[in-house]
Amino acid sequence: MSSPIVTLSFTEATQKRRSIRTLESKTTVPDSTIVKLAEAAILTVPSAFNNQSTRLTVVFGVDHKKLWSITATALLAKIGEERWNGGTKDRIANYANAYGTIMFWDDESCAAAMKEHAPDIYKDKTEEWVQQSNGMHQYYLWTALEALGLGVNLQHYNPLIDAEVQKTWSIPSDWKLKAQMVFGVPKEGSELGEKPQKLPLEQRLHVFGANAKM
Ligand SMILES: Cc1cc2nc3c(=O)[nH]c(=O)nc-3n(C[C@H](O)[C@H](O)[C@H](O)COP(=O)(O)O)c2cc1C
């Protein structure tokens, strides 16, 4: 695996990361670079007991369009025309108009195997750990894609779309869809929105015993 080129430092990339929901069907890098990032996430992101339960599906081009067409059909059937036309239709069109989507899954057979083999004192923790590792894959890819100049947002139309998506791309039935990460070039002139307000640091961060001189 050769490393994809990311020119920002880790700190710069984490500061640049935002939710960008209006995207164009354009990219800043070849598809192969995005695939390499997905490979790098799979090969480097940690998991509890090295269980490796996260699965990824990357869709570009007609496959990306197909995913959002499946989502549109499922949503319309669920919420009805009135709600669909009251904003949802445009939101889904935004995602369909992007460049690609990464789907994040948990392999439940892998998760069950971890639970079975984990020492008794950890058995009630394994489901949480599966989710935490999936979230780490999401953050890795979100930050890395934005470092490559792409805009990214995270959506959750699972489990509504799971069955149709699994049928369309022959995805194992043990995989459960957890999130859809949409990416593309941010549409020129679209508002990014205010930087989200963060709670006071002292409410969320406690530090003890740090050496003030270092
Ligand atoms: C676990 C998680 C779930 C999220 N779900 C959604 C979602 O379903 N739809 C969406 O548009 N944004 C979603 N977001 C994006 C958040 O709303 C966003 O990250 C947050 O408001 C901070 O804004 P920023 O990403 O621009 O820093 C999610 C983010 C996280 C971490």
Coordinates of C-alpha atoms and ligand atoms in Angstrom, one line a residue:
M1 CA 0.0 0.0 0.0
S2 CA 1.6 3.3 -1.0
S3 CA 0.5 6.3 1.1
P4 CA -2.0 8.8 -0.5
I5 CA -0.6 12.3 -0.6
V6 CA -2.1 14.5 2.1
T7 CA -0.3 17.8 2.3
L8 CA -1.8 19.2 5.5
S9 CA -0.4 18.4 8.9
F10 CA -2.6 16.2 11.1
T11 CA -3.6 19.2 13.3
E12 CA -4.3 21.4 10.2
A13 CA -6.5 18.6 8.7
T14 CA -8.5 18.2 11.9
Q15 CA -9.1 21.9 12.1
K16 CA -10.2 22.1 8.5
R17 CA -12.7 19.3 8.8
R18 CA -16.4 20.4 8.6
S19 CA -19.8 19.1 7.5
I20 CA -20.1 20.4 3.9
R21 CA -23.5 19.3 2.5
T22 CA -23.7 21.1 -0.9
L23 CA -21.2 19.3 -3.1
E24 CA -20.5 18.9 -6.8
S25 CA -19.9 15.7 -8.8
K26 CA -16.2 16.7 -9.1
T27 CA -13.0 15.5 -7.3
T28 CA -9.6 17.0 -6.5
V29 CA -7.9 13.6 -6.7
P30 CA -8.1 10.4 -8.8
D31 CA -10.6 7.7 -7.6
S32 CA -7.5 5.5 -6.9
T33 CA -6.3 8.0 -4.2
I34 CA -9.7 7.7 -2.5
V35 CA -9.6 4.0 -2.7
K36 CA -6.0 4.1 -1.2
L37 CA -7.4 6.1 1.7
A38 CA -10.1 3.5 2.3
E39 CA -7.4 0.8 2.2
A40 CA -5.2 2.9 4.7
A41 CA -8.2 3.2 7.0
I42 CA -8.8 -0.5 7.0
L43 CA -5.2 -1.3 7.5
T44 CA -4.3 1.3 10.2
V45 CA -7.4 2.1 12.3
P46 CA -7.4 0.1 15.6
S47 CA -10.1 -2.2 16.9
A48 CA -10.7 -3.9 20.2
F49 CA -8.7 -7.2 20.4
N50 CA -7.8 -6.4 16.8
N51 CA -11.2 -7.7 15.9
Q52 CA -11.5 -5.7 12.6
S53 CA -15.3 -5.6 12.4
T54 CA -15.6 -2.5 10.3
R55 CA -16.4 -2.9 6.6
L56 CA -16.4 -0.2 3.9
T57 CA -18.1 0.1 0.5
V58 CA -17.0 2.9 -1.7
V59 CA -19.3 4.0 -4.6
F60 CA -18.4 6.4 -7.4
G61 CA -20.2 7.5 -10.6
V62 CA -23.4 5.5 -11.5
D63 CA -23.1 3.4 -8.3
H64 CA -23.1 6.6 -6.2
K65 CA -26.2 7.8 -8.1
K66 CA -27.8 4.4 -7.6
L67 CA -27.3 4.6 -3.8
W68 CA -29.0 7.9 -3.6
S69 CA -31.8 6.8 -5.9
I70 CA -32.4 3.8 -3.6
T71 CA -32.4 6.2 -0.6
A72 CA -34.9 8.6 -2.4
T73 CA -37.3 5.7 -3.3
A74 CA -37.2 4.3 0.3
L75 CA -37.7 7.7 1.9
L76 CA -40.5 8.8 -0.3
A77 CA -42.3 5.5 0.5
K78 CA -41.8 6.1 4.2
I79 CA -42.6 9.8 4.7
G80 CA -45.0 10.5 1.8
E81 CA -45.1 13.2 -0.9
E82 CA -45.8 16.2 1.4
R83 CA -42.8 15.7 3.6
W84 CA -40.7 14.6 0.7
N85 CA -41.4 17.8 -1.2
G86 CA -40.9 19.9 1.9
G87 CA -37.1 19.8 1.9
T88 CA -36.1 16.1 2.0
K89 CA -36.1 15.9 -1.8
D90 CA -33.6 18.7 -2.2
R91 CA -31.4 17.3 0.6
I92 CA -31.2 13.9 -1.1
A93 CA -30.6 15.6 -4.5
N94 CA -27.6 17.4 -2.9
Y95 CA -26.1 14.1 -1.9
A96 CA -26.9 12.5 -5.2
N97 CA -25.1 15.4 -6.9
A98 CA -21.9 14.8 -5.0
Y99 CA -19.0 12.7 -6.3
G100 CA -19.1 9.6 -4.2
T101 CA -20.1 7.9 -1.0
I102 CA -18.4 5.6 1.5
M103 CA -20.7 3.3 3.4
F104 CA -19.6 2.1 6.8
W105 CA -20.7 -1.3 8.1
D106 CA -20.3 -3.5 11.1
D107 CA -19.8 -7.1 10.4
E108 CA -22.1 -8.7 13.0
S109 CA -20.5 -12.2 12.7
C110 CA -17.1 -10.7 13.4
A111 CA -18.6 -8.8 16.4
A112 CA -20.3 -12.0 17.7
A113 CA -17.0 -13.8 17.5
M114 CA -15.2 -11.1 19.5
K115 CA -18.0 -11.4 22.2
E116 CA -17.7 -15.2 22.3
H117 CA -13.9 -15.2 22.6
A118 CA -13.5 -12.1 24.9
P119 CA -12.7 -12.7 28.6
D120 CA -15.9 -12.7 30.7
I121 CA -15.1 -9.3 32.2
Y122 CA -15.2 -7.7 28.8
K123 CA -18.2 -9.5 27.2
D124 CA -20.6 -6.7 28.0
K125 CA -18.3 -4.1 26.4
T126 CA -17.7 -5.6 22.9
E127 CA -20.7 -4.1 21.2
E128 CA -19.6 -0.6 22.4
W129 CA -16.1 -1.3 21.1
V130 CA -17.4 -2.3 17.7
Q131 CA -19.2 1.0 17.4
Q132 CA -16.1 2.9 18.6
S133 CA -13.9 1.4 16.0
N134 CA -16.4 2.1 13.3
G135 CA -16.4 5.8 14.4
M136 CA -12.6 5.9 14.3
H137 CA -12.8 4.8 10.6
Q138 CA -15.3 7.5 10.0
Y139 CA -13.2 10.2 11.5
Y140 CA -10.0 9.0 9.8
L141 CA -11.7 9.2 6.4
W142 CA -13.7 12.4 7.0
T143 CA -10.5 14.2 8.0
A144 CA -8.3 12.7 5.3
L145 CA -10.8 13.5 2.5
E146 CA -11.1 17.1 3.6
A147 CA -7.3 17.3 3.7
L148 CA -7.3 16.4 0.0
G149 CA -9.6 19.4 -0.7
L150 CA -12.8 17.5 -0.8
G151 CA -16.0 18.5 1.1
V152 CA -17.6 15.8 3.2
N153 CA -20.8 15.1 5.2
L154 CA -22.1 12.2 7.2
Q155 CA -25.6 10.7 6.7
H156 CA -27.7 8.0 8.3
Y157 CA -30.4 6.5 6.2
N158 CA -29.8 3.0 7.6
P159 CA -31.5 0.7 8.3
L160 CA -34.1 2.0 5.9
I161 CA -31.9 1.3 2.9
D162 CA -29.9 -1.7 4.1
A163 CA -31.8 -4.5 2.3
E164 CA -31.9 -2.8 -1.1
V165 CA -28.2 -1.7 -0.9
Q166 CA -27.2 -5.3 0.1
K167 CA -29.1 -6.7 -2.8
T168 CA -27.7 -4.2 -5.3
W169 CA -24.0 -4.7 -4.4
S170 CA -24.2 -8.3 -3.1
I171 CA -23.2 -7.3 0.4
P172 CA -23.2 -10.1 3.0
S173 CA -26.3 -10.2 5.2
D174 CA -24.2 -10.1 8.3
W175 CA -23.1 -6.6 7.5
K176 CA -25.2 -3.8 9.2
L177 CA -25.0 -0.4 7.7
K178 CA -23.9 2.4 10.1
A179 CA -23.3 5.5 8.1
Q180 CA -23.0 7.0 4.7
M181 CA -20.1 9.5 4.1
V182 CA -20.8 11.7 1.1
F183 CA -17.9 13.5 -0.6
G184 CA -17.2 15.9 -3.6
V185 CA -15.9 19.3 -4.4
P186 CA -17.8 22.0 -2.3
K187 CA -20.2 23.9 -4.6
E188 CA -18.8 27.3 -5.3
G189 CA -20.8 30.0 -3.4
S190 CA -22.5 27.6 -1.1
E191 CA -22.5 28.7 2.6
L192 CA -20.4 26.6 4.9
G193 CA -22.3 27.9 7.9
E194 CA -21.0 29.3 11.1
K195 CA -18.3 27.4 12.9
P196 CA -20.3 25.3 15.4
Q197 CA -20.3 26.8 18.9
K198 CA -18.4 24.6 21.3
L199 CA -19.1 24.2 25.0
P200 CA -16.5 25.8 27.3
L201 CA -13.4 23.7 27.4
E202 CA -13.4 23.4 31.1
Q203 CA -16.8 21.7 30.9
R204 CA -15.4 19.0 28.7
L205 CA -11.7 18.7 29.5
H206 CA -10.0 18.0 32.8
V207 CA -6.2 17.9 33.1
F208 CA -4.3 16.9 36.2
G209 CA -0.6 16.7 37.0
A210 CA 0.7 18.3 33.8
N211 CA 4.1 19.8 34.1
A212 CA 3.7 23.6 33.3
K213 CA 7.3 23.9 32.2
M214 CA 7.0 21.4 29.4
Ligands
LIG1 C1 -21.9 10.5 14.9 C2 -22.4 11.7 14.1 C3 -23.6 11.6 13.4 C4 -23.9 12.7 12.5 N1 -25.1 12.5 11.8 C5 -25.4 13.5 10.8 C6 -26.5 13.2 10.0 O1 -27.2 12.2 10.0 N2 -26.7 14.2 9.0 C7 -25.9 15.3 8.9 O2 -26.2 16.1 8.0 N3 -24.9 15.5 9.7 C8 -24.6 14.6 10.7 N4 -23.5 14.8 11.5 C9 -22.7 16.1 11.4 C10 -22.9 16.9 12.6 O3 -24.1 17.6 12.6 C11 -21.7 18.0 12.6 O4 -20.5 17.3 12.6 C12 -21.7 18.9 13.8 O5 -22.9 19.7 13.8 C13 -20.5 19.8 13.8 O6 -20.3 20.5 12.6 P1 -19.0 20.3 11.7 O7 -19.0 18.9 11.3 O8 -19.1 21.3 10.6 O9 -17.8 20.6 12.6 C14 -23.1 13.8 12.4 C15 -21.9 13.8 13.1 C16 -21.5 12.8 13.9 C17 -20.2 12.9 14.6

